[in-house]
Short mmCIF file of N, CA and C in Angstrom, two decimals:
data_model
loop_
_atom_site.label_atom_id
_atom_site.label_comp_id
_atom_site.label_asym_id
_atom_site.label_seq_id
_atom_site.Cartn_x
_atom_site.Cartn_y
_atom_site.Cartn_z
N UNK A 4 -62.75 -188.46 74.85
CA UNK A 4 -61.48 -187.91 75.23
C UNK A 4 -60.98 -188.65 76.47
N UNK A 5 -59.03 -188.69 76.90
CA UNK A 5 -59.43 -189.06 77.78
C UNK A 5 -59.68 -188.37 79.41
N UNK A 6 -59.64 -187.28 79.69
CA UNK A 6 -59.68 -186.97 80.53
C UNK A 6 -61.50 -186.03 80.12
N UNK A 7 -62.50 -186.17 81.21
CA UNK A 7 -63.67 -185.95 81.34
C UNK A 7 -64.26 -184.10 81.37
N UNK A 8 -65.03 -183.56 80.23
CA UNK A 8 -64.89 -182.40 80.69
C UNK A 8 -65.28 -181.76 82.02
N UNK A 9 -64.74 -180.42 82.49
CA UNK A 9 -65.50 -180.50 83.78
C UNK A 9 -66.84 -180.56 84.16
N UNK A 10 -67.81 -180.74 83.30
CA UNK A 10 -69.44 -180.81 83.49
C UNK A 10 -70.07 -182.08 83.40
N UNK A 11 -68.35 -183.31 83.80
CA UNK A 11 -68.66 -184.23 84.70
C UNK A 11 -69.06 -185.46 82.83
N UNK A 12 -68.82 -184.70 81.43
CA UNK A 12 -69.52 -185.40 80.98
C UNK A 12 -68.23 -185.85 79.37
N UNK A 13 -68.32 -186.85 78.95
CA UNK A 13 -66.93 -187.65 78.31
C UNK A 13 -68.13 -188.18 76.83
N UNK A 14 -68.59 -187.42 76.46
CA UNK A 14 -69.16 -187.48 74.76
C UNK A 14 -68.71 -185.70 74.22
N UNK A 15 -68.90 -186.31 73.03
CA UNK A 15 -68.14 -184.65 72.56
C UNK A 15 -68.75 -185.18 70.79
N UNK A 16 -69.12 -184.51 70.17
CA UNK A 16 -69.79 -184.30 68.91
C UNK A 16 -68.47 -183.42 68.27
N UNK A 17 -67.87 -184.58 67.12
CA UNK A 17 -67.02 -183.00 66.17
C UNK A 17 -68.06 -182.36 64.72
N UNK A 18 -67.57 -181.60 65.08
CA UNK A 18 -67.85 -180.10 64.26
C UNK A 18 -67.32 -179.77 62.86
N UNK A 19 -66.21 -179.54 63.02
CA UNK A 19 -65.47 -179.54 61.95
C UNK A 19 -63.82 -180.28 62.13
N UNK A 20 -63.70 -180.65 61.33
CA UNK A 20 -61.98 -181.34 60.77
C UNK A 20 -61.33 -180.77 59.53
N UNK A 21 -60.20 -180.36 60.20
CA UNK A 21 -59.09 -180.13 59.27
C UNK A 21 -58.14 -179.60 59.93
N UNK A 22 -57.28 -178.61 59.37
CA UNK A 22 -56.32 -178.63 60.13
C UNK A 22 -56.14 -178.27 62.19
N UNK A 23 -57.12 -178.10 61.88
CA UNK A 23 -57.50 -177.95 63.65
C UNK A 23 -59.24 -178.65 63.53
N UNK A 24 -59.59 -178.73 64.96
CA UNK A 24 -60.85 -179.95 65.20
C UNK A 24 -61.22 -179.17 65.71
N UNK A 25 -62.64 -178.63 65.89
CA UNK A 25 -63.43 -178.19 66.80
C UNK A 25 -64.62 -179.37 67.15
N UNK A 26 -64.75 -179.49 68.58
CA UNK A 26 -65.64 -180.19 69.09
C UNK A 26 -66.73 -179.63 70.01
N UNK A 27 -67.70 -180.56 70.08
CA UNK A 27 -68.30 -179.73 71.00
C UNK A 27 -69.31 -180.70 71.91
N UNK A 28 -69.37 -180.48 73.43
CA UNK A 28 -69.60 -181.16 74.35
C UNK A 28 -71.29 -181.55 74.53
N UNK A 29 -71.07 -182.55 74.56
CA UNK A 29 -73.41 -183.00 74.14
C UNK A 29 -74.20 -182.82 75.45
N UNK A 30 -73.57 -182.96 76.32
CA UNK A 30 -73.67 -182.35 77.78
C UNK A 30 -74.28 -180.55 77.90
N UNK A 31 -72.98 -180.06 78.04
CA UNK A 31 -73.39 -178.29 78.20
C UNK A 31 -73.12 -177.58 77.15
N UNK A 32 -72.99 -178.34 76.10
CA UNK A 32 -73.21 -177.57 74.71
C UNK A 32 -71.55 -176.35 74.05
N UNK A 33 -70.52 -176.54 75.41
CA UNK A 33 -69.18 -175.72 75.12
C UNK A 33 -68.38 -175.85 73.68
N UNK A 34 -67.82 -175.67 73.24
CA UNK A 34 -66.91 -175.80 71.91
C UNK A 34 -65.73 -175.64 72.40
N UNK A 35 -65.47 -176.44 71.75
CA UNK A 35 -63.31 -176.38 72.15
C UNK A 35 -62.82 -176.80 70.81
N UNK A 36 -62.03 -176.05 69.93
CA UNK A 36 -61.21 -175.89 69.17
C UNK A 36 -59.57 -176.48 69.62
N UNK A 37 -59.06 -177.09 68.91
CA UNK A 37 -57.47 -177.80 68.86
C UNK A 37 -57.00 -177.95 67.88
N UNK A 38 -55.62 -178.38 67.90
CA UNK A 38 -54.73 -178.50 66.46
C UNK A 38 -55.17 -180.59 66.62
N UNK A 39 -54.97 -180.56 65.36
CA UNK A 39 -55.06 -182.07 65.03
C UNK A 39 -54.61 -182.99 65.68
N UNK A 40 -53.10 -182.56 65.61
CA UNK A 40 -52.28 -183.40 66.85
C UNK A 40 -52.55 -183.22 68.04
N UNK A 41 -52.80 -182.73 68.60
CA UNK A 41 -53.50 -182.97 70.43
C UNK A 41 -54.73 -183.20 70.10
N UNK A 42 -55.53 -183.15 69.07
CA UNK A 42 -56.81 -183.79 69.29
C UNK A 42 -56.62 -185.49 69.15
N UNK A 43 -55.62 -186.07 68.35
CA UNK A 43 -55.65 -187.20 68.09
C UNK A 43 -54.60 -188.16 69.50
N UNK A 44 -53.94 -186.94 70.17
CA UNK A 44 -52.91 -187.86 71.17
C UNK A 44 -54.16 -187.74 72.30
N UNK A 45 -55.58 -187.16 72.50
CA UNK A 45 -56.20 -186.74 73.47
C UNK A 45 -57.42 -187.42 73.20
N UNK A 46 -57.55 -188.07 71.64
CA UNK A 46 -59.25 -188.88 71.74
C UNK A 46 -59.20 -190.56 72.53
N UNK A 47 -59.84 -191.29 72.62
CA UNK A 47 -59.58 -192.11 73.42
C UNK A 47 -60.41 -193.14 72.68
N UNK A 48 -61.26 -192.97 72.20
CA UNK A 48 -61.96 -193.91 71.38
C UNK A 48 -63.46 -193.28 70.06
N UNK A 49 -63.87 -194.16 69.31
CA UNK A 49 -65.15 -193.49 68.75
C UNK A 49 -66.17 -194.13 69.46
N UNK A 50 -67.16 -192.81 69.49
CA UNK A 50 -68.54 -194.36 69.74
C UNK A 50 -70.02 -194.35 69.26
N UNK A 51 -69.84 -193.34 68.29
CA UNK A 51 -70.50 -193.56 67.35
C UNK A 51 -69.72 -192.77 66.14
N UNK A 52 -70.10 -193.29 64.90
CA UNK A 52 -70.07 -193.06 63.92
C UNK A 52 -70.62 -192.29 62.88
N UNK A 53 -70.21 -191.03 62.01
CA UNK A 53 -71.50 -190.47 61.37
C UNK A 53 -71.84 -191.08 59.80
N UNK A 54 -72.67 -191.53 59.14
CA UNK A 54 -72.97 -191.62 58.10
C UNK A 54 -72.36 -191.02 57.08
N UNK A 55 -72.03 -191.98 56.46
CA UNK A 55 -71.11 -191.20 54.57
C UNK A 55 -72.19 -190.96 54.00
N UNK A 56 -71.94 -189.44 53.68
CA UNK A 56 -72.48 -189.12 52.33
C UNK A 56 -72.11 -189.40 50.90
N UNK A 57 -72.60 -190.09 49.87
CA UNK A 57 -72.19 -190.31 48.68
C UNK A 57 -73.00 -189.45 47.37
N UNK A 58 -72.07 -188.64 47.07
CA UNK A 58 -72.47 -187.76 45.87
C UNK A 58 -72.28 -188.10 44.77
#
């Protein structure tokens, strides 16, 4: 994201996607829920990637 949460820490694990994003901080473990659009004007980069599942 770009601004740092306050527990000083700028990784964030998402959760779920769709019409709103919930994320959640790898640091102190918080969840923060958003609509799509402020999650996407507010991410700043990826930096890791998760694995495709193929069914």
């Amino acid at each position: 994201m770009k601004k740092p949460h306050p527990c000083k820490n700028n990784s964030w694990e998402i959760i779920r996607m769709g019409m709103d994003i919930r994320i959640k901080c790898l640091k102190c473990g918080q969840m923060v829920m958003m609509p799509r659009r402020e999650f996407e004007k507010k991410m700043k980069k990826v930096l890791t990637k998760a694995e495709e599942t193929v069914e």
